[in-house]
Short mmCIF file of C-alpha atoms and ligand atoms in Angstrom, two decimals:
data_model
loop_
_atom_site.label_atom_id
_atom_site.label_comp_id
_atom_site.label_asym_id
_atom_site.label_seq_id
_atom_site.Cartn_x
_atom_site.Cartn_y
_atom_site.Cartn_z
CA MET A 1 0.00 0.00 0.00
CA ALA A 2 1.33 3.42 -0.93
CA THR A 3 2.08 5.87 1.85
CA VAL A 4 1.33 9.54 1.33
CA LEU A 5 2.55 12.42 3.49
CA LEU A 6 0.03 15.22 3.89
CA THR A 7 1.65 18.34 5.31
CA GLY A 8 -0.99 20.55 6.89
CA GLY A 9 -3.24 17.50 6.74
CA ALA A 10 -5.22 18.53 9.83
CA GLY A 11 -6.35 21.77 8.18
CA TYR A 12 -9.50 22.49 6.25
CA ILE A 13 -8.53 21.14 2.83
CA GLY A 14 -5.93 18.74 4.20
CA SER A 15 -8.38 16.90 6.47
CA HIS A 16 -10.87 16.41 3.62
CA ALA A 17 -8.01 15.15 1.46
CA ALA A 18 -6.82 12.80 4.22
CA LEU A 19 -10.27 11.23 4.24
CA GLU A 20 -10.33 10.76 0.46
CA PHE A 21 -6.79 9.33 0.33
CA LEU A 22 -7.81 6.81 3.01
CA ASN A 23 -10.95 5.94 1.05
CA ASP A 24 -8.75 5.47 -1.99
CA GLY A 25 -6.65 2.90 -0.13
CA SER A 26 -3.52 4.88 0.71
CA GLU A 27 -1.76 4.95 4.07
CA VAL A 28 -1.88 8.53 5.29
CA VAL A 29 0.74 10.30 7.39
CA VAL A 30 -0.18 13.82 8.51
CA ALA A 31 2.42 16.36 9.60
CA ASP A 32 0.85 19.45 11.13
CA ASN A 33 1.98 22.04 13.67
CA PHE A 34 -1.66 22.89 14.52
CA SER A 35 -0.97 26.61 14.11
CA ASN A 36 -4.34 26.93 12.38
CA SER A 37 -5.84 23.48 12.81
CA SER A 38 -6.84 20.89 15.36
CA PRO A 39 -5.94 17.23 15.86
CA LYS A 40 -9.68 16.66 16.30
CA SER A 41 -10.15 16.87 12.54
CA ILE A 42 -7.97 13.79 12.12
CA GLU A 43 -9.70 11.92 14.96
CA ARG A 44 -12.95 12.51 13.08
CA VAL A 45 -11.44 11.42 9.77
CA GLU A 46 -10.41 8.18 11.48
CA LYS A 47 -13.92 7.71 12.83
CA LEU A 48 -15.53 8.41 9.46
CA THR A 49 -13.27 6.04 7.54
CA GLY A 50 -12.65 3.42 10.22
CA LYS A 51 -8.95 3.72 9.32
CA LYS A 52 -5.90 5.03 11.16
CA VAL A 53 -3.87 8.08 10.27
CA ALA A 54 -0.29 8.47 11.50
CA LEU A 55 -0.61 11.98 12.94
CA ARG A 56 2.60 13.77 13.91
CA GLU A 57 2.92 17.22 15.43
CA VAL A 58 5.70 18.49 13.21
CA ASP A 59 6.46 21.90 11.74
CA VAL A 60 7.78 21.14 8.27
CA CYS A 61 10.08 24.17 8.47
CA ASP A 62 11.95 22.10 11.06
CA LYS A 63 14.15 19.95 8.87
CA ALA A 64 15.43 17.65 11.62
CA ALA A 65 11.90 16.89 12.82
CA THR A 66 10.66 16.37 9.28
CA ARG A 67 13.62 14.13 8.44
CA LYS A 68 12.50 11.82 11.26
CA LEU A 69 9.24 11.32 9.38
CA PHE A 70 11.12 10.42 6.21
CA GLU A 71 13.16 7.93 8.25
CA GLU A 72 10.08 6.44 9.85
CA PHE A 73 8.01 6.05 6.65
CA LYS A 74 8.75 5.34 3.03
CA PHE A 75 6.68 7.95 1.22
CA ASP A 76 5.36 7.40 -2.25
CA ALA A 77 4.31 11.04 -2.50
CA ILE A 78 4.09 14.32 -0.63
CA VAL A 79 0.93 16.42 -0.76
CA HIS A 80 1.95 19.81 0.53
CA PHE A 81 -0.91 21.80 2.09
CA ALA A 82 0.91 23.39 5.03
CA GLY A 83 1.27 27.14 4.84
CA TYR A 84 0.02 30.51 5.99
CA LYS A 85 -2.84 31.72 3.86
CA ALA A 86 -4.29 35.04 5.01
CA VAL A 87 -3.85 37.72 2.38
CA GLY A 88 -4.18 40.73 4.71
CA GLU A 89 -1.83 39.29 7.32
CA SER A 90 0.72 38.56 4.60
CA VAL A 91 0.77 42.25 3.66
CA ALA A 92 1.31 43.25 7.31
CA GLN A 93 3.85 40.49 8.04
CA PRO A 94 5.49 39.56 4.76
CA LEU A 95 8.66 38.09 6.26
CA LYS A 96 6.66 35.68 8.37
CA TYR A 97 4.95 34.47 5.20
CA TYR A 98 8.10 34.19 3.11
CA ARG A 99 10.02 32.44 5.90
CA ASN A 100 7.33 29.91 6.70
CA ASN A 101 5.93 29.11 3.28
CA ILE A 102 9.21 29.07 1.37
CA ASP A 103 11.23 27.29 4.07
CA SER A 104 8.75 24.45 4.36
CA ALA A 105 8.76 23.88 0.61
CA LEU A 106 12.56 23.85 0.50
CA VAL A 107 12.80 21.43 3.40
CA LEU A 108 10.42 19.06 1.64
CA CYS A 109 12.32 19.23 -1.66
CA GLU A 110 15.64 18.61 0.10
CA LEU A 111 14.26 15.62 1.95
CA MET A 112 12.62 14.26 -1.19
CA GLU A 113 16.04 14.40 -2.82
CA GLU A 114 17.79 12.84 0.17
CA PHE A 115 15.29 10.00 0.51
CA GLY A 116 14.49 9.45 -3.17
CA VAL A 117 10.83 10.49 -2.94
CA ASN A 118 9.78 11.54 -6.42
CA LYS A 119 6.23 12.85 -6.31
CA ILE A 120 4.87 16.08 -4.91
CA VAL A 121 1.44 17.63 -5.26
CA PHE A 122 1.32 21.27 -4.23
CA SER A 123 -1.58 23.43 -3.01
CA SER A 124 -1.29 26.44 -5.22
CA SER A 125 -4.00 29.00 -5.78
CA ALA A 126 -5.84 30.92 -8.46
CA THR A 127 -4.28 33.91 -6.72
CA VAL A 128 -1.26 33.35 -9.03
CA TYR A 129 -3.37 34.78 -11.89
CA GLY A 130 -3.19 38.14 -10.11
CA THR A 131 -5.67 40.68 -11.45
CA SER A 132 -6.28 38.95 -14.76
CA GLN A 133 -9.88 39.21 -15.89
CA ASN A 134 -9.35 36.92 -18.85
CA VAL A 135 -12.03 34.46 -17.75
CA PRO A 136 -12.38 31.54 -17.84
CA LEU A 137 -8.78 31.39 -16.67
CA LYS A 138 -6.60 28.78 -18.33
CA GLU A 139 -3.36 27.44 -16.87
CA THR A 140 -1.48 29.23 -19.64
CA GLU A 141 -2.64 32.65 -18.41
CA PRO A 142 0.34 34.84 -17.40
CA THR A 143 0.94 34.85 -13.66
CA GLY A 144 1.66 37.67 -11.23
CA CYS A 145 0.63 38.45 -7.69
CA THR A 146 -0.64 41.35 -5.65
CA ASN A 147 0.37 40.28 -2.14
CA PRO A 148 3.06 38.28 -0.30
CA TYR A 149 0.78 35.30 0.28
CA GLY A 150 0.24 35.01 -3.45
CA TRP A 151 3.93 35.47 -4.14
CA THR A 152 4.79 32.58 -1.84
CA LYS A 153 2.50 30.36 -3.93
CA LEU A 154 4.09 31.52 -7.16
CA MET A 155 7.63 31.27 -5.79
CA ILE A 156 7.02 27.73 -4.58
CA GLU A 157 5.64 26.86 -8.01
CA GLN A 158 8.95 28.12 -9.45
CA ILE A 159 11.05 26.24 -6.89
CA LEU A 160 9.19 23.04 -7.74
CA ARG A 161 9.57 23.63 -11.50
CA ASP A 162 13.32 24.04 -11.10
CA PHE A 163 13.47 21.02 -8.81
CA ALA A 164 11.72 18.91 -11.46
CA ARG A 165 14.08 20.22 -14.13
CA SER A 166 17.08 19.06 -12.09
CA ASN A 167 15.95 15.42 -11.88
CA GLU A 168 13.94 13.67 -14.58
CA ASN A 169 12.31 11.29 -12.09
CA ILE A 170 10.61 14.07 -10.18
CA SER A 171 6.89 14.59 -10.66
CA VAL A 172 5.47 17.95 -9.64
CA THR A 173 1.74 18.67 -9.78
CA LEU A 174 0.68 22.24 -9.14
CA LEU A 175 -2.99 22.50 -8.23
CA ARG A 176 -4.41 25.97 -8.53
CA TYR A 177 -7.49 26.07 -6.33
CA PHE A 178 -10.32 28.46 -6.93
CA ASN A 179 -12.59 29.12 -3.90
CA PRO A 180 -13.00 26.04 -1.69
CA VAL A 181 -16.18 26.01 0.40
CA GLY A 182 -18.46 23.48 2.06
CA ALA A 183 -17.67 20.58 4.31
CA HIS A 184 -17.87 16.80 4.43
CA ALA A 185 -21.52 15.70 4.16
CA SER A 186 -21.32 14.14 7.64
CA GLY A 187 -20.79 17.58 9.18
CA GLU A 188 -17.93 16.10 11.21
CA ILE A 189 -15.13 18.04 9.54
CA GLY A 190 -15.19 21.52 8.04
CA GLU A 191 -13.62 24.95 7.92
CA ASP A 192 -12.72 26.48 11.28
CA PRO A 193 -10.92 29.79 10.82
CA LEU A 194 -9.25 31.53 13.73
CA GLY A 195 -10.80 34.90 14.60
CA ILE A 196 -12.91 36.87 12.17
CA PRO A 197 -13.18 34.94 8.90
CA ASN A 198 -11.54 36.64 5.91
CA ASN A 199 -13.40 34.52 3.41
CA LEU A 200 -17.02 34.70 2.37
CA ALA A 201 -18.43 31.24 3.11
CA PRO A 202 -17.17 30.89 6.70
CA PHE A 203 -18.37 34.41 7.43
CA VAL A 204 -21.84 33.59 6.08
CA CYS A 205 -21.89 30.42 8.20
CA GLN A 206 -21.04 32.34 11.34
CA VAL A 207 -23.81 34.86 10.61
CA ALA A 208 -26.20 31.95 10.09
CA VAL A 209 -25.48 30.50 13.55
CA GLY A 210 -25.57 33.90 15.25
CA ARG A 211 -21.85 34.27 15.91
CA ARG A 212 -21.81 37.44 13.75
CA GLU A 213 -24.55 39.99 13.25
CA LYS A 214 -24.37 40.57 9.51
CA LEU A 215 -22.30 40.11 6.41
CA SER A 216 -20.56 43.02 4.73
CA VAL A 217 -20.74 42.56 0.98
CA PHE A 218 -17.53 44.07 -0.31
CA GLY A 219 -18.49 46.11 -3.35
CA SER A 220 -21.74 46.29 -5.32
CA ASP A 221 -20.53 48.30 -8.30
CA TYR A 222 -18.42 45.67 -10.05
CA PRO A 223 -19.05 45.06 -13.74
CA THR A 224 -20.91 41.81 -12.94
CA PRO A 225 -24.61 40.89 -13.37
CA ASP A 226 -25.58 42.06 -9.85
CA GLY A 227 -22.59 44.29 -9.11
CA THR A 228 -21.00 41.94 -6.54
CA GLY A 229 -17.81 39.94 -7.05
CA VAL A 230 -17.98 36.68 -9.00
CA ARG A 231 -15.95 33.62 -7.96
CA ASP A 232 -15.62 29.94 -8.77
CA TYR A 233 -16.74 28.24 -5.56
CA ILE A 234 -15.75 24.59 -5.41
CA HIS A 235 -16.93 22.02 -2.88
CA VAL A 236 -14.04 21.00 -0.64
CA VAL A 237 -14.83 17.31 -1.19
CA ASP A 238 -14.50 17.76 -4.96
CA LEU A 239 -11.25 19.62 -4.32
CA ALA A 240 -9.99 16.81 -2.07
CA LEU A 241 -10.82 14.26 -4.78
CA GLY A 242 -8.84 16.38 -7.21
CA HIS A 243 -5.74 15.66 -5.12
CA VAL A 244 -6.31 11.93 -5.25
CA ALA A 245 -6.75 12.16 -9.03
CA ALA A 246 -3.59 14.29 -9.31
CA TYR A 247 -1.63 11.79 -7.25
CA ARG A 248 -2.95 8.82 -9.22
CA ASN A 249 -2.10 10.45 -12.54
CA ALA A 250 1.25 11.95 -11.52
CA LYS A 251 3.89 11.77 -14.22
CA PRO A 252 7.50 12.95 -14.33
CA GLY A 253 7.91 16.65 -15.04
CA VAL A 254 5.60 19.50 -14.14
CA SER A 255 1.81 19.47 -14.52
CA VAL A 256 -0.41 22.42 -13.68
CA TYR A 257 -4.15 22.15 -13.18
CA ASN A 258 -6.92 24.52 -12.26
CA LEU A 259 -9.27 22.97 -9.74
CA GLY A 260 -12.54 24.82 -10.12
CA THR A 261 -16.04 24.15 -11.40
CA GLY A 262 -15.82 26.54 -14.34
CA THR A 263 -18.92 28.43 -13.16
CA GLY A 264 -18.86 31.83 -11.51
CA TYR A 265 -21.34 32.91 -8.85
CA SER A 266 -21.69 36.32 -7.26
CA VAL A 267 -21.60 37.08 -3.55
CA LEU A 268 -25.37 37.60 -3.63
CA ASP A 269 -25.90 34.32 -5.54
CA LEU A 270 -24.13 32.55 -2.71
CA VAL A 271 -26.07 34.40 0.00
CA LYS A 272 -29.43 33.71 -1.70
CA THR A 273 -28.61 30.05 -2.27
CA PHE A 274 -27.47 29.67 1.33
CA GLU A 275 -30.74 31.22 2.57
CA LYS A 276 -32.86 29.03 0.30
CA VAL A 277 -31.29 25.63 0.95
CA ASN A 278 -30.89 26.17 4.68
CA GLY A 279 -34.06 28.13 5.43
CA VAL A 280 -32.15 30.87 7.26
CA LYS A 281 -31.85 34.62 6.81
CA ILE A 282 -28.42 36.16 6.22
CA PRO A 283 -28.61 39.87 7.05
CA TYR A 284 -26.13 41.80 4.94
CA GLU A 285 -25.14 45.31 4.00
CA LEU A 286 -23.49 46.55 0.85
CA THR A 287 -20.16 48.16 1.71
CA ALA A 288 -17.06 49.43 -0.08
CA ARG A 289 -14.88 47.18 -2.22
CA ARG A 290 -12.10 45.29 -0.44
CA PRO A 291 -8.73 46.48 -1.74
CA GLY A 292 -7.08 43.89 -3.96
CA ASP A 293 -10.30 42.13 -4.98
CA VAL A 294 -11.05 41.53 -8.64
CA ALA A 295 -14.53 41.65 -10.16
CA THR A 296 -14.59 38.19 -11.66
CA CYS A 297 -12.51 35.05 -11.30
CA TYR A 298 -13.41 31.57 -12.52
CA ALA A 299 -11.58 28.62 -13.96
CA ASP A 300 -11.37 26.81 -17.18
CA PRO A 301 -11.05 23.32 -15.63
CA THR A 302 -10.84 21.48 -18.98
CA LEU A 303 -7.25 20.38 -18.49
CA ALA A 304 -7.94 18.70 -15.14
CA ASN A 305 -11.12 17.16 -16.58
CA GLU A 306 -9.19 15.62 -19.47
CA ALA A 307 -5.81 14.75 -17.96
CA LEU A 308 -7.00 13.63 -14.53
CA GLY A 309 -10.45 12.31 -15.38
CA TRP A 310 -11.64 14.58 -12.61
CA SER A 311 -14.42 17.12 -12.53
CA ALA A 312 -16.29 18.91 -9.80
CA LYS A 313 -19.61 17.16 -9.19
CA LEU A 314 -21.19 19.17 -6.40
CA GLY A 315 -22.97 22.47 -6.94
CA LEU A 316 -23.50 25.66 -4.98
CA GLU A 317 -26.52 24.20 -3.18
CA GLU A 318 -24.51 21.28 -1.81
CA MET A 319 -21.70 23.64 -0.84
CA CYS A 320 -24.09 25.87 1.13
CA ARG A 321 -25.96 22.93 2.67
CA ASP A 322 -22.82 21.13 3.81
CA ALA A 323 -21.10 24.27 5.11
CA TYR A 324 -24.13 25.09 7.25
CA ASN A 325 -24.59 21.50 8.39
CA TRP A 326 -21.04 21.52 9.80
CA GLN A 327 -21.38 24.97 11.36
CA LYS A 328 -24.72 24.08 12.99
CA LYS A 329 -23.35 20.87 14.39
CA TYR A 330 -20.18 22.57 15.66
CA PRO A 331 -20.93 26.31 16.02
CA ASN A 332 -17.47 26.87 17.52
CA GLY A 333 -15.71 24.54 15.15
CA TYR A 334 -13.19 22.22 16.78
CA ARG A 335 -13.19 24.30 19.96
CA ASP A 336 -16.39 22.69 21.29
C1 UD1 B 401 -9.26 35.00 -1.11
C2 UD1 B 401 -7.91 35.59 -1.34
C3 UD1 B 401 -7.10 34.67 -2.23
C4 UD1 B 401 -6.96 33.32 -1.56
C5 UD1 B 401 -8.32 32.77 -1.23
C6 UD1 B 401 -8.11 31.56 -0.35
C7 UD1 B 401 -8.15 38.00 -1.12
C8 UD1 B 401 -8.13 39.31 -1.82
N1 UD1 B 401 -8.03 36.92 -1.89
O1 UD1 B 401 -9.91 34.86 -2.38
O2 UD1 B 401 -5.84 35.21 -2.47
O3 UD1 B 401 -6.29 32.42 -2.40
O4 UD1 B 401 -9.11 33.73 -0.50
O5 UD1 B 401 -9.24 31.17 0.30
O6 UD1 B 401 -8.27 37.93 0.10
N2 UD1 B 401 -16.59 38.89 0.34
C9 UD1 B 401 -17.54 39.69 0.91
N3 UD1 B 401 -17.62 39.77 2.28
C10 UD1 B 401 -16.77 39.06 3.10
C11 UD1 B 401 -15.78 38.23 2.50
C12 UD1 B 401 -15.72 38.17 1.12
O7 UD1 B 401 -18.34 40.34 0.21
O8 UD1 B 401 -16.87 39.20 4.33
C13 UD1 B 401 -16.54 38.76 -1.13
C14 UD1 B 401 -15.24 39.17 -1.76
O9 UD1 B 401 -15.21 40.54 -2.05
C15 UD1 B 401 -15.21 38.28 -3.01
C16 UD1 B 401 -15.95 37.03 -2.57
O10 UD1 B 401 -16.72 37.41 -1.44
O11 UD1 B 401 -15.94 38.86 -4.05
C17 UD1 B 401 -15.04 35.89 -2.18
O12 UD1 B 401 -14.12 36.36 -1.21
P1 UD1 B 401 -13.13 35.37 -0.42
O13 UD1 B 401 -13.91 34.24 0.12
O14 UD1 B 401 -12.34 36.18 0.54
O15 UD1 B 401 -12.21 34.78 -1.56
P2 UD1 B 401 -11.28 35.54 -2.62
O16 UD1 B 401 -11.18 36.97 -2.34
O17 UD1 B 401 -11.74 35.14 -3.97
#
């Protein structure tokens, strides 16, 4: 049985991926420093699957600690989720972002080289398309970023490209996520941001359960059908399955795939759908644009559909239903 290392595997996307890798028959090792996650997510993954995860509290910037994992297990592949991901914080504390995100990637590449591990799947982001409005965005779109968080994603993409160029056995898969939302249908695992959520769906969920009074809709004068920003929301379970497909289809060299649905929805589409499927009211007010936001961003996922035999199956209704189901069950996330 193949063994896969999931860095950041206790986090939101990582925990959903851990579950799908287990369902797919892999052995899963999770390395996580719990800086923005909880070991409870992995306990629940074990309960849901009836399988064990080797969970290790390790910061992958710590090379000695990470080397121990490579000594303990023979990895077939690394799926690298670990990293800081808050755009605003990255502007305020750029060095923290560069140090953490770049260091961890370098440590993993060095240990892959040392231990002869040849496959890596990396959590990149549609943020690497910068302010491009050339939708639907294809993987060939020129890249460029507007904040340090985004630059760390793009820099790691470059590091991995150069790493692959240096050794013909290396397989690098860069997955550019659009907007992951939702939760596992069981409601046992889901998104649990620290503090005030930066992202739309977790904010809406917290309004729905009464943790926040109302949503601020950032901008209503965009050149979109209803004036609010349009994004490609993708169910986190579809996204997790995209990692399994990427791993299964990994080939030497560099592959880049958009993981999105290919459909854009506005902020108000999401709010209305959330209200309808969940029978709740989401009070909101229209406020100023958030600096750095683009009007419209959605994927052309054709390449992933064709090369990986993967496509997103779940729609906005399932995303809203499952996100709320998790939040209702665990209003305070893993802190209950
Ligand atoms: C954001 C990041 C992106 C990152 C992604 C990861 C920014 C500018 N971009 O994407 O780099 O890869 O998260 O999850 O932070 N909105 C509101 N009210 C809110 C929150 C959001 O109206 O309280 C709107 C936004 O203006 C946007 C949409 O909802 O139109 C989605 O926002 P968000 O969930 O933050 O995702 P992105 O901005 O697309």
